[in-house]
PDB file of C-alpha atoms in Angstrom:
ATOM      1  CA  MET A   9     -16.293  -5.524 333.614  1.00  0.00           C
ATOM      2  CA  GLN A  10     -18.624  -2.698 334.496  1.00  0.00           C
ATOM      3  CA  HIS A  11     -19.843  -4.595 337.580  1.00  0.00           C
ATOM      4  CA  PHE A  12     -16.259  -5.347 338.676  1.00  0.00           C
ATOM      5  CA  LEU A  13     -15.002  -1.660 338.319  1.00  0.00           C
ATOM      6  CA  LYS A  14     -18.047  -0.437 340.154  1.00  0.00           C
ATOM      7  CA  ASN A  15     -17.386  -2.582 343.241  1.00  0.00           C
ATOM      8  CA  GLN A  16     -13.664  -1.767 343.242  1.00  0.00           C
ATOM      9  CA  GLU A  17     -12.893   1.104 345.505  1.00  0.00           C
ATOM     10  CA  ILE A  18     -10.092   3.448 344.724  1.00  0.00           C
ATOM     11  CA  GLY A  19      -8.623   3.372 348.244  1.00  0.00           C
ATOM     12  CA  ASP A  20      -7.998  -0.295 347.704  1.00  0.00           C
ATOM     13  CA  ILE A  21      -5.894   0.019 344.504  1.00  0.00           C
ATOM     14  CA  VAL A  22      -3.784   3.119 344.913  1.00  0.00           C
ATOM     15  CA  LYS A  23      -0.563   3.061 346.778  1.00  0.00           C
ATOM     16  CA  PRO A  24       0.442   6.184 348.803  1.00  0.00           C
ATOM     17  CA  LYS A  25       2.291   8.861 346.753  1.00  0.00           C
ATOM     18  CA  GLU A  26       4.518  11.581 347.849  1.00  0.00           C
ATOM     19  CA  MET A  27       2.187  14.595 347.237  1.00  0.00           C
ATOM     20  CA  VAL A  28       3.653  17.818 345.686  1.00  0.00           C
ATOM     21  CA  ILE A  29       1.534  20.936 346.427  1.00  0.00           C
ATOM     22  CA  VAL A  30       2.610  24.216 345.268  1.00  0.00           C
ATOM     23  CA  LYS A  31       1.736  27.956 346.158  1.00  0.00           C
ATOM     24  CA  THR A  32       0.657  30.743 343.660  1.00  0.00           C
ATOM     25  CA  SER A  33       3.516  32.686 345.185  1.00  0.00           C
ATOM     26  CA  SER A  34       6.134  30.147 344.198  1.00  0.00           C
ATOM     27  CA  LYS A  35       8.577  30.922 341.356  1.00  0.00           C
ATOM     28  CA  TYR A  36       8.150  29.095 338.112  1.00  0.00           C
ATOM     29  CA  ILE A  37      11.921  27.840 338.104  1.00  0.00           C
ATOM     30  CA  ASP A  38      11.619  26.351 341.749  1.00  0.00           C
ATOM     31  CA  VAL A  39       8.299  24.579 340.850  1.00  0.00           C
ATOM     32  CA  MET A  40       9.811  22.953 337.735  1.00  0.00           C
ATOM     33  CA  GLU A  41      12.946  21.755 339.501  1.00  0.00           C
ATOM     34  CA  LEU A  42      10.751  20.379 342.326  1.00  0.00           C
ATOM     35  CA  MET A  43       8.352  18.547 339.945  1.00  0.00           C
ATOM     36  CA  LEU A  44      11.317  17.198 337.896  1.00  0.00           C
ATOM     37  CA  ASN A  45      13.134  15.840 340.849  1.00  0.00           C
ATOM     38  CA  ARG A  46       9.711  14.274 342.176  1.00  0.00           C
ATOM     39  CA  LYS A  47       8.914  13.002 338.785  1.00  0.00           C
ATOM     40  CA  VAL A  48       5.445  14.546 338.689  1.00  0.00           C
ATOM     41  CA  PHE A  49       4.143  16.814 336.154  1.00  0.00           C
ATOM     42  CA  SER A  50       1.066  18.325 337.541  1.00  0.00           C
ATOM     43  CA  ALA A  51       0.483  19.505 341.200  1.00  0.00           C
ATOM     44  CA  PRO A  52      -2.468  21.154 343.052  1.00  0.00           C
ATOM     45  CA  VAL A  53      -2.158  24.921 343.758  1.00  0.00           C
ATOM     46  CA  LEU A  54      -2.465  26.597 347.119  1.00  0.00           C
ATOM     47  CA  GLY A  55      -3.914  30.038 347.002  1.00  0.00           C
ATOM     48  CA  ASP A  56      -3.264  32.956 349.399  1.00  0.00           C
ATOM     49  CA  ASP A  57      -6.355  31.911 351.304  1.00  0.00           C
ATOM     50  CA  GLY A  58      -4.664  28.524 352.104  1.00  0.00           C
ATOM     51  CA  ARG A  59      -7.159  26.522 349.803  1.00  0.00           C
ATOM     52  CA  VAL A  60      -6.376  24.287 346.829  1.00  0.00           C
ATOM     53  CA  ASN A  61      -8.499  25.847 343.954  1.00  0.00           C
ATOM     54  CA  THR A  62      -6.853  24.448 340.759  1.00  0.00           C
ATOM     55  CA  VAL A  63      -4.165  22.265 339.257  1.00  0.00           C
ATOM     56  CA  LEU A  64      -0.962  23.273 337.629  1.00  0.00           C
ATOM     57  CA  ASP A  65       0.297  21.164 334.709  1.00  0.00           C
ATOM     58  CA  LEU A  66       2.585  21.398 331.812  1.00  0.00           C
ATOM     59  CA  LEU A  67      -0.148  22.661 329.393  1.00  0.00           C
ATOM     60  CA  ASP A  68      -0.472  25.661 331.823  1.00  0.00           C
ATOM     61  CA  ILE A  69       3.274  26.295 331.252  1.00  0.00           C
ATOM     62  CA  VAL A  70       2.861  25.928 327.450  1.00  0.00           C
ATOM     63  CA  GLY A  71       0.187  28.557 327.456  1.00  0.00           C
ATOM     64  CA  TYR A  72       2.245  31.007 329.424  1.00  0.00           C
ATOM     65  CA  ILE A  73       5.207  30.359 327.091  1.00  0.00           C
ATOM     66  CA  ILE A  74       3.118  31.079 324.016  1.00  0.00           C
ATOM     67  CA  GLU A  75       1.626  34.339 325.809  1.00  0.00           C
ATOM     68  CA  PHE A  76       4.895  35.329 327.229  1.00  0.00           C
ATOM     69  CA  LEU A  77       6.612  35.309 323.758  1.00  0.00           C
ATOM     70  CA  GLY A  78       3.576  36.871 321.901  1.00  0.00           C
ATOM     71  CA  LEU A  79       3.284  33.814 319.444  1.00  0.00           C
ATOM     72  CA  ARG A  80      -0.424  34.448 319.128  1.00  0.00           C
ATOM     73  CA  ASN A  81       0.571  37.400 317.170  1.00  0.00           C
ATOM     74  CA  PRO A  82       1.045  36.664 313.337  1.00  0.00           C
ATOM     75  CA  GLN A  83       3.794  39.235 313.033  1.00  0.00           C
ATOM     76  CA  THR A  84       5.886  37.635 315.958  1.00  0.00           C
ATOM     77  CA  LEU A  85       5.335  34.276 314.232  1.00  0.00           C
ATOM     78  CA  GLU A  86       6.724  35.801 310.810  1.00  0.00           C
ATOM     79  CA  ARG A  87       9.498  37.185 312.742  1.00  0.00           C
ATOM     80  CA  LEU A  88      10.334  33.846 314.143  1.00  0.00           C
ATOM     81  CA  LYS A  89      10.354  32.172 310.598  1.00  0.00           C
ATOM     82  CA  GLN A  90      12.229  34.944 308.863  1.00  0.00           C
ATOM     83  CA  SER A  91      14.786  35.639 311.234  1.00  0.00           C
ATOM     84  CA  PRO A  92      15.557  32.691 313.554  1.00  0.00           C
ATOM     85  CA  LYS A  93      18.689  33.862 314.804  1.00  0.00           C
ATOM     86  CA  GLU A  94      17.370  37.057 316.040  1.00  0.00           C
ATOM     87  CA  PHE A  95      14.463  35.224 317.726  1.00  0.00           C
ATOM     88  CA  SER A  96      16.883  32.740 319.404  1.00  0.00           C
ATOM     89  CA  ASN A  97      18.367  35.795 320.990  1.00  0.00           C
ATOM     90  CA  ILE A  98      15.259  37.114 322.318  1.00  0.00           C
ATOM     91  CA  LEU A  99      14.320  33.705 323.727  1.00  0.00           C
ATOM     92  CA  ARG A 100      17.805  33.671 325.506  1.00  0.00           C
ATOM     93  CA  ASN A 101      17.141  37.142 327.057  1.00  0.00           C
ATOM     94  CA  SER A 102      13.657  36.376 327.897  1.00  0.00           C
ATOM     95  CA  GLY A 103      14.329  33.103 329.640  1.00  0.00           C
ATOM     96  CA  GLU A 104      15.667  34.375 332.958  1.00  0.00           C
ATOM     97  CA  LEU A 105      12.870  36.809 333.377  1.00  0.00           C
ATOM     98  CA  PHE A 106      10.403  34.047 332.574  1.00  0.00           C
ATOM     99  CA  SER A 107      11.875  31.748 335.116  1.00  0.00           C
ATOM    100  CA  GLN A 108      11.372  34.150 337.975  1.00  0.00           C
ATOM    101  CA  SER A 109       7.610  34.406 337.106  1.00  0.00           C
ATOM    102  CA  THR A 110       5.308  33.337 339.916  1.00  0.00           C
ATOM    103  CA  ILE A 111       2.744  30.432 339.522  1.00  0.00           C
ATOM    104  CA  GLN A 112      -0.022  33.094 339.861  1.00  0.00           C
ATOM    105  CA  THR A 113       1.383  34.786 336.721  1.00  0.00           C
ATOM    106  CA  VAL A 114       1.729  31.630 334.825  1.00  0.00           C
ATOM    107  CA  LEU A 115      -1.861  30.505 335.574  1.00  0.00           C
ATOM    108  CA  GLY A 116      -3.134  34.030 334.789  1.00  0.00           C
ATOM    109  CA  PRO A 117      -6.313  35.560 336.162  1.00  0.00           C
ATOM    110  CA  ASN A 118      -8.553  32.889 334.871  1.00  0.00           C
ATOM    111  CA  ILE A 119      -8.164  30.046 337.353  1.00  0.00           C
ATOM    112  CA  LYS A 120      -9.799  26.823 336.073  1.00  0.00           C
ATOM    113  CA  PRO A 121     -11.376  25.090 338.986  1.00  0.00           C
ATOM    114  CA  GLU A 122     -12.833  22.431 336.685  1.00  0.00           C
ATOM    115  CA  LYS A 123      -9.242  20.994 336.605  1.00  0.00           C
ATOM    116  CA  LEU A 124      -9.455  20.126 340.232  1.00  0.00           C
ATOM    117  CA  VAL A 125     -11.448  16.827 340.471  1.00  0.00           C
ATOM    118  CA  ALA A 126     -11.532  14.951 343.664  1.00  0.00           C
ATOM    119  CA  CYS A 127     -13.006  11.750 345.184  1.00  0.00           C
ATOM    120  CA  ARG A 128     -13.166   9.783 348.370  1.00  0.00           C
ATOM    121  CA  GLU A 129     -11.136   6.673 348.991  1.00  0.00           C
ATOM    122  CA  ASN A 130     -14.418   4.622 348.779  1.00  0.00           C
ATOM    123  CA  THR A 131     -15.330   6.047 345.223  1.00  0.00           C
ATOM    124  CA  SER A 132     -15.480   3.248 342.644  1.00  0.00           C
ATOM    125  CA  CYS A 133     -12.948   2.860 339.795  1.00  0.00           C
ATOM    126  CA  PHE A 134     -15.875   3.114 337.433  1.00  0.00           C
ATOM    127  CA  ASP A 135     -16.686   6.596 338.666  1.00  0.00           C
ATOM    128  CA  VAL A 136     -13.174   7.834 338.601  1.00  0.00           C
ATOM    129  CA  ILE A 137     -12.768   6.663 335.000  1.00  0.00           C
ATOM    130  CA  GLN A 138     -15.800   8.826 333.864  1.00  0.00           C
ATOM    131  CA  ALA A 139     -14.153  11.845 335.481  1.00  0.00           C
ATOM    132  CA  TYR A 140     -11.066  11.644 333.196  1.00  0.00           C
ATOM    133  CA  ASN A 141     -11.168  13.871 330.173  1.00  0.00           C
ATOM    134  CA  SER A 142      -8.993  16.287 328.090  1.00  0.00           C
ATOM    135  CA  LEU A 143      -8.545  18.675 331.127  1.00  0.00           C
ATOM    136  CA  VAL A 144      -8.389  15.986 333.780  1.00  0.00           C
ATOM    137  CA  SER A 145      -5.769  13.413 334.028  1.00  0.00           C
ATOM    138  CA  LYS A 146      -5.337  13.257 337.799  1.00  0.00           C
ATOM    139  CA  VAL A 147      -8.133  12.687 340.503  1.00  0.00           C
ATOM    140  CA  PHE A 148      -7.176  13.784 343.966  1.00  0.00           C
ATOM    141  CA  ILE A 149      -8.359  11.855 347.009  1.00  0.00           C
ATOM    142  CA  LEU A 150      -9.742  13.697 349.999  1.00  0.00           C
ATOM    143  CA  ASP A 151     -10.011  12.686 353.545  1.00  0.00           C
ATOM    144  CA  LYS A 152     -12.719  13.365 355.991  1.00  0.00           C
ATOM    145  CA  ARG A 153     -11.298  16.926 356.531  1.00  0.00           C
ATOM    146  CA  ASN A 154     -11.239  17.504 352.611  1.00  0.00           C
ATOM    147  CA  GLU A 155      -7.540  17.674 352.727  1.00  0.00           C
ATOM    148  CA  ILE A 156      -5.697  16.127 349.577  1.00  0.00           C
ATOM    149  CA  ILE A 157      -3.983  12.796 350.789  1.00  0.00           C
ATOM    150  CA  ASN A 158      -3.336  10.965 347.419  1.00  0.00           C
ATOM    151  CA  LEU A 159      -4.184  10.996 343.775  1.00  0.00           C
ATOM    152  CA  VAL A 160      -5.172   8.467 341.323  1.00  0.00           C
ATOM    153  CA  SER A 161      -4.096   8.538 337.761  1.00  0.00           C
ATOM    154  CA  PRO A 162      -5.259   6.334 334.803  1.00  0.00           C
ATOM    155  CA  ILE A 163      -2.354   4.008 335.057  1.00  0.00           C
ATOM    156  CA  ASP A 164      -3.230   3.040 338.573  1.00  0.00           C
ATOM    157  CA  ILE A 165      -6.517   1.749 337.353  1.00  0.00           C
ATOM    158  CA  LEU A 166      -5.205   0.186 334.225  1.00  0.00           C
ATOM    159  CA  SER A 167      -2.688  -1.575 336.441  1.00  0.00           C
ATOM    160  CA  MET A 168      -5.510  -3.131 338.519  1.00  0.00           C
ATOM    161  CA  VAL A 169      -7.230  -4.062 335.343  1.00  0.00           C
ATOM    162  CA  ALA A 170      -3.906  -5.867 334.107  1.00  0.00           C
ATOM    163  CA  GLN A 171      -3.829  -7.722 337.466  1.00  0.00           C
ATOM    164  CA  ASN A 172      -7.332  -8.857 336.855  1.00  0.00           C
ATOM    165  CA  ILE A 173      -7.166  -9.354 333.103  1.00  0.00           C
ATOM    166  CA  HIS A 174      -9.417 -12.505 333.098  1.00  0.00           C
ATOM    167  CA  ILE A 175     -12.327 -10.251 334.105  1.00  0.00           C
ATOM    168  CA  LEU A 176     -12.266  -8.912 330.501  1.00  0.00           C
ATOM    169  CA  GLY A 177     -13.112 -12.505 329.260  1.00  0.00           C
ATOM    170  CA  SER A 178     -12.687 -13.205 325.563  1.00  0.00           C
ATOM    171  CA  VAL A 179     -12.551  -9.467 324.667  1.00  0.00           C
ATOM    172  CA  ARG A 180      -8.869  -9.470 325.856  1.00  0.00           C
ATOM    173  CA  LYS A 181      -7.919 -11.531 322.952  1.00  0.00           C
ATOM    174  CA  ARG A 182      -9.528  -9.624 320.339  1.00  0.00           C
ATOM    175  CA  LYS A 183      -7.293  -7.482 318.150  1.00  0.00           C
ATOM    176  CA  VAL A 184      -7.094  -3.562 318.846  1.00  0.00           C
ATOM    177  CA  GLY A 185      -7.978  -2.966 315.326  1.00  0.00           C
ATOM    178  CA  GLU A 186     -11.272  -4.737 315.592  1.00  0.00           C
ATOM    179  CA  LEU A 187     -12.191  -2.948 318.923  1.00  0.00           C
ATOM    180  CA  GLY A 188     -11.879   0.588 317.891  1.00  0.00           C
ATOM    181  CA  VAL A 189      -9.673   1.382 320.788  1.00  0.00           C
ATOM    182  CA  SER A 190      -7.207   3.589 318.774  1.00  0.00           C
ATOM    183  CA  ILE A 191      -7.954   7.373 318.356  1.00  0.00           C
ATOM    184  CA  PRO A 192      -6.693   9.662 315.674  1.00  0.00           C
ATOM    185  CA  PHE A 193      -3.837  12.000 316.399  1.00  0.00           C
ATOM    186  CA  LYS A 194      -4.282  15.669 315.393  1.00  0.00           C
ATOM    187  CA  ARG A 195      -0.868  16.283 313.615  1.00  0.00           C
ATOM    188  CA  CYS A 196       2.400  14.628 312.554  1.00  0.00           C
ATOM    189  CA  TYR A 197       5.739  16.516 312.474  1.00  0.00           C
ATOM    190  CA  ARG A 198       8.909  16.083 310.690  1.00  0.00           C
ATOM    191  CA  LYS A 199      12.156  15.563 312.707  1.00  0.00           C
ATOM    192  CA  ASP A 200      13.438  19.197 311.633  1.00  0.00           C
ATOM    193  CA  GLU A 201      10.241  21.046 312.892  1.00  0.00           C
ATOM    194  CA  ARG A 202      10.989  23.701 315.620  1.00  0.00           C
ATOM    195  CA  VAL A 203       9.810  22.767 319.163  1.00  0.00           C
ATOM    196  CA  ILE A 204       8.438  26.306 319.632  1.00  0.00           C
ATOM    197  CA  LEU A 205       6.036  25.705 316.641  1.00  0.00           C
ATOM    198  CA  ILE A 206       4.928  22.350 318.029  1.00  0.00           C
ATOM    199  CA  ILE A 207       3.964  23.655 321.513  1.00  0.00           C
ATOM    200  CA  LYS A 208       2.239  26.596 319.953  1.00  0.00           C
ATOM    201  CA  ASP A 209       0.122  24.026 317.949  1.00  0.00           C
ATOM    202  CA  PHE A 210      -0.638  21.980 321.165  1.00  0.00           C
ATOM    203  CA  LEU A 211      -2.201  25.086 322.788  1.00  0.00           C
ATOM    204  CA  SER A 212      -4.041  26.486 319.849  1.00  0.00           C
ATOM    205  CA  GLU A 213      -5.421  23.035 318.656  1.00  0.00           C
ATOM    206  CA  ASN A 214      -5.942  21.405 322.182  1.00  0.00           C
ATOM    207  CA  PHE A 215      -3.595  18.354 322.003  1.00  0.00           C
ATOM    208  CA  ILE A 216      -0.616  17.214 324.124  1.00  0.00           C
ATOM    209  CA  ALA A 217       1.405  14.699 321.940  1.00  0.00           C
ATOM    210  CA  ALA A 218       2.487  14.196 318.446  1.00  0.00           C
ATOM    211  CA  PRO A 219       4.334  11.531 316.454  1.00  0.00           C
ATOM    212  CA  ILE A 220       7.756  12.767 314.901  1.00  0.00           C
ATOM    213  CA  VAL A 221       8.568  11.182 311.605  1.00  0.00           C
ATOM    214  CA  ASP A 222      11.722  11.154 309.348  1.00  0.00           C
ATOM    215  CA  ASP A 223      11.768  11.960 305.592  1.00  0.00           C
ATOM    216  CA  ARG A 224      10.083   8.708 304.834  1.00  0.00           C
ATOM    217  CA  ASN A 225       7.212   9.173 307.345  1.00  0.00           C
ATOM    218  CA  ARG A 226       8.425   6.507 309.460  1.00  0.00           C
ATOM    219  CA  LEU A 227       7.902   7.085 313.124  1.00  0.00           C
ATOM    220  CA  ILE A 228      11.265   7.981 314.932  1.00  0.00           C
ATOM    221  CA  ALA A 229      10.127   9.814 318.134  1.00  0.00           C
ATOM    222  CA  ASN A 230       7.245  10.909 320.438  1.00  0.00           C
ATOM    223  CA  PHE A 231       7.016  14.451 321.538  1.00  0.00           C
ATOM    224  CA  SER A 232       4.593  15.577 324.159  1.00  0.00           C
ATOM    225  CA  VAL A 233       4.060  18.403 326.747  1.00  0.00           C
ATOM    226  CA  SER A 234       6.011  16.345 329.179  1.00  0.00           C
ATOM    227  CA  ASN A 235       9.267  17.035 327.024  1.00  0.00           C
ATOM    228  CA  ILE A 236       9.318  20.648 328.245  1.00  0.00           C
ATOM    229  CA  ARG A 237       9.890  19.564 331.896  1.00  0.00           C
ATOM    230  CA  THR A 238      13.665  20.386 331.745  1.00  0.00           C
ATOM    231  CA  LEU A 239      12.981  23.952 330.299  1.00  0.00           C
ATOM    232  CA  HIS A 240      14.135  26.371 333.081  1.00  0.00           C
ATOM    233  CA  HIS A 241      15.499  29.546 331.540  1.00  0.00           C
ATOM    234  CA  ASP A 242      17.202  28.324 328.486  1.00  0.00           C
ATOM    235  CA  PHE A 243      14.491  29.393 326.141  1.00  0.00           C
ATOM    236  CA  ASP A 244      16.684  29.297 323.186  1.00  0.00           C
ATOM    237  CA  GLU A 245      16.510  25.553 323.198  1.00  0.00           C
ATOM    238  CA  LEU A 246      12.740  25.948 321.946  1.00  0.00           C
ATOM    239  CA  MET A 247      14.238  26.989 318.569  1.00  0.00           C
ATOM    240  CA  LEU A 248      15.883  23.498 318.262  1.00  0.00           C
ATOM    241  CA  PRO A 249      14.547  21.029 315.633  1.00  0.00           C
ATOM    242  CA  VAL A 250      12.440  18.625 317.850  1.00  0.00           C
ATOM    243  CA  LYS A 251      14.837  15.652 317.232  1.00  0.00           C
ATOM    244  CA  ASP A 252      17.664  17.677 318.261  1.00  0.00           C
ATOM    245  CA  PHE A 253      15.738  18.925 321.407  1.00  0.00           C
ATOM    246  CA  LEU A 254      14.925  15.388 322.537  1.00  0.00           C
ATOM    247  CA  GLU A 255      18.695  14.346 321.978  1.00  0.00           C
ATOM    248  CA  TYR A 256      19.698  17.399 324.112  1.00  0.00           C
ATOM    249  CA  GLN A 257      17.019  16.727 326.748  1.00  0.00           C
ATOM    250  CA  LYS A 258      18.490  13.068 326.967  1.00  0.00           C
ATOM    251  CA  ILE A 259      21.986  14.453 327.794  1.00  0.00           C
ATOM    252  CA  LYS A 260      20.471  16.895 330.406  1.00  0.00           C
ATOM    253  CA  GLU A 261      18.548  14.221 332.225  1.00  0.00           C
ATOM    254  CA  LYS A 262      21.377  11.684 332.567  1.00  0.00           C
ATOM    255  CA  ARG A 263      21.002  11.801 336.228  1.00  0.00           C
ATOM    256  CA  PHE A 264      17.368  10.335 335.888  1.00  0.00           C
ATOM    257  CA  VAL A 265      17.690   6.659 335.276  1.00  0.00           C
ATOM    258  CA  THR A 266      15.163   5.254 332.740  1.00  0.00           C
ATOM    259  CA  SER A 267      13.520   8.652 332.363  1.00  0.00           C
ATOM    260  CA  VAL A 268      10.892   9.487 329.676  1.00  0.00           C
ATOM    261  CA  ASN A 269      13.366  10.742 327.197  1.00  0.00           C
ATOM    262  CA  GLU A 270      14.361   7.239 326.322  1.00  0.00           C
ATOM    263  CA  ILE A 271      10.895   6.506 325.339  1.00  0.00           C
ATOM    264  CA  SER A 272      10.640   9.819 323.516  1.00  0.00           C
ATOM    265  CA  LEU A 273      13.427   8.715 321.284  1.00  0.00           C
ATOM    266  CA  PHE A 274      12.422   5.060 320.896  1.00  0.00           C
ATOM    267  CA  PRO A 275       8.620   5.467 321.031  1.00  0.00           C
ATOM    268  CA  LEU A 276       6.586   2.356 321.859  1.00  0.00           C
ATOM    269  CA  THR A 277       4.321   1.140 319.033  1.00  0.00           C
ATOM    270  CA  SER A 278       1.492  -1.024 318.476  1.00  0.00           C
ATOM    271  CA  SER A 279      -0.213  -2.785 315.271  1.00  0.00           C
ATOM    272  CA  LEU A 280      -3.660  -3.345 314.416  1.00  0.00           C
ATOM    273  CA  ASP A 281      -3.002  -7.160 315.060  1.00  0.00           C
ATOM    274  CA  ASP A 282      -2.024  -6.630 318.801  1.00  0.00           C
ATOM    275  CA  THR A 283      -4.380  -8.010 321.236  1.00  0.00           C
ATOM    276  CA  LEU A 284      -6.043  -5.738 323.709  1.00  0.00           C
ATOM    277  CA  GLU A 285      -4.402  -7.957 326.613  1.00  0.00           C
ATOM    278  CA  ASN A 286      -0.815  -7.227 325.072  1.00  0.00           C
ATOM    279  CA  THR A 287      -1.578  -3.637 324.630  1.00  0.00           C
ATOM    280  CA  ILE A 288      -2.687  -3.268 328.311  1.00  0.00           C
ATOM    281  CA  PHE A 289       0.338  -5.287 329.585  1.00  0.00           C
ATOM    282  CA  LYS A 290       2.808  -3.113 327.301  1.00  0.00           C
ATOM    283  CA  LEU A 291       1.443   0.162 328.813  1.00  0.00           C
ATOM    284  CA  VAL A 292       1.332  -1.012 332.394  1.00  0.00           C
ATOM    285  CA  ALA A 293       4.925  -2.296 332.125  1.00  0.00           C
ATOM    286  CA  THR A 294       6.415   0.866 330.667  1.00  0.00           C
ATOM    287  CA  ARG A 295       4.091   3.356 332.295  1.00  0.00           C
ATOM    288  CA  VAL A 296       3.886   5.261 329.228  1.00  0.00           C
ATOM    289  CA  HIS A 297       0.657   7.340 328.385  1.00  0.00           C
ATOM    290  CA  ARG A 298       0.255   6.271 324.813  1.00  0.00           C
ATOM    291  CA  LEU A 299       1.333   3.759 322.127  1.00  0.00           C
ATOM    292  CA  TRP A 300       1.664   4.824 318.401  1.00  0.00           C
ATOM    293  CA  LEU A 301      -0.299   2.354 315.957  1.00  0.00           C
ATOM    294  CA  VAL A 302       1.792   1.891 312.970  1.00  0.00           C
ATOM    295  CA  ASP A 303       1.530   0.037 309.630  1.00  0.00           C
ATOM    296  CA  ASP A 304       4.098  -2.340 308.201  1.00  0.00           C
ATOM    297  CA  ASN A 305       6.148   0.452 306.931  1.00  0.00           C
ATOM    298  CA  GLU A 306       6.251   2.154 310.379  1.00  0.00           C
ATOM    299  CA  LYS A 307       4.134   5.131 309.484  1.00  0.00           C
ATOM    300  CA  PRO A 308       1.826   6.350 312.388  1.00  0.00           C
ATOM    301  CA  LEU A 309      -1.738   5.750 311.795  1.00  0.00           C
ATOM    302  CA  SER A 310      -3.318   6.472 315.189  1.00  0.00           C
ATOM    303  CA  MET A 311      -2.561   6.199 318.836  1.00  0.00           C
ATOM    304  CA  ILE A 312      -3.878   4.172 321.654  1.00  0.00           C
ATOM    305  CA  THR A 313      -3.952   5.857 325.181  1.00  0.00           C
ATOM    306  CA  ILE A 314      -4.621   4.657 328.691  1.00  0.00           C
ATOM    307  CA  ASP A 315      -7.774   6.657 328.769  1.00  0.00           C
ATOM    308  CA  SER A 316      -9.214   5.238 325.437  1.00  0.00           C
ATOM    309  CA  ILE A 317      -8.718   1.771 326.786  1.00  0.00           C
ATOM    310  CA  LEU A 318     -10.354   2.628 330.193  1.00  0.00           C
ATOM    311  CA  LYS A 319     -13.267   4.227 328.396  1.00  0.00           C
ATOM    312  CA  ILE A 320     -13.878   1.239 326.125  1.00  0.00           C
ATOM    313  CA  ILE A 321     -13.850  -1.371 328.785  1.00  0.00           C
ATOM    314  CA  THR A 322     -16.564   0.393 330.714  1.00  0.00           C
ATOM    315  CA  LEU A 323     -18.792  -0.008 327.754  1.00  0.00           C
ATOM    316  CA  LYS A 324     -21.710  -2.393 328.383  1.00  0.00           C
ATOM    317  CA  SER A 325     -20.679  -3.828 324.931  1.00  0.00           C
ATOM    318  CA  MET A 326     -17.435  -4.948 326.356  1.00  0.00           C
ATOM    319  CA  GLU A 327     -18.952  -7.339 328.975  1.00  0.00           C
ATOM    320  CA  ILE A 328     -17.452 -10.798 329.324  1.00  0.00           C
ATOM    321  CA  ASP A 329     -17.499 -13.000 326.045  1.00  0.00           C
ATOM    322  CA  SER A 330     -19.271 -10.125 324.151  1.00  0.00           C
TER     323      SER A 330
END
């Protein structure tokens, strides 16, 4: 598989995508509406000098929400827990002001250039996979003038792998529980946990998704940073229990057919007995970022991400018939 990925150029597998590039002077509300309409949740940022120097993603939005509301302050958190109605009023009044913030304000003074990773059309799939990490989920493709012309996401590469699944040899028939392809999730939440506390944990503990369970610890939903994509100035929505928030989001997004909210409320799962092949096909067919690995009682055990699959199939030990 290594040999195959090293000989497969990115330019040969990625279809042209409509690019969204935002300016530091753009307003938050305008950018969020644009990204929602285009169904993208990260975008290169054009500075005042006309150069792209970082990438805006939903985790940046989460970070600014937490800073804007002062949720790093223990006293503010205590106020939220002791007087939720009062805090809801604060959020309602803050939302309009927040929505008018510029992207420069959202990003803050510390621009993260390491989030902007680029390649050429002749870069190998293998090299692009190595570039993905907790900060980088998109790699941008440059032309000869060093202008961004396209981007490649992990699902693009996994789709190519699915089309050439025979290259994996007998490994594709092995169970995911044997391959160690799943990774632990950091935290699990009950359905009545407030959204604002979940996104605070996302930022402070550096993760972007969590399983939501009922009173019997059965998986009932998936919540990730992408679920704040409809948040414009109705900040009091953040005080909703996460299950109610997802239900409300579903209503708000009715105009978007087969949107992510359906998968949030009916999360895709896998089991230890699923084969690597079936898991890859499931991810590619649904274009979700992760599957929750559950036991026979539907209790979440771990998760399988596109990135974790790509990383493991690049290992030398995963060569054909190993």
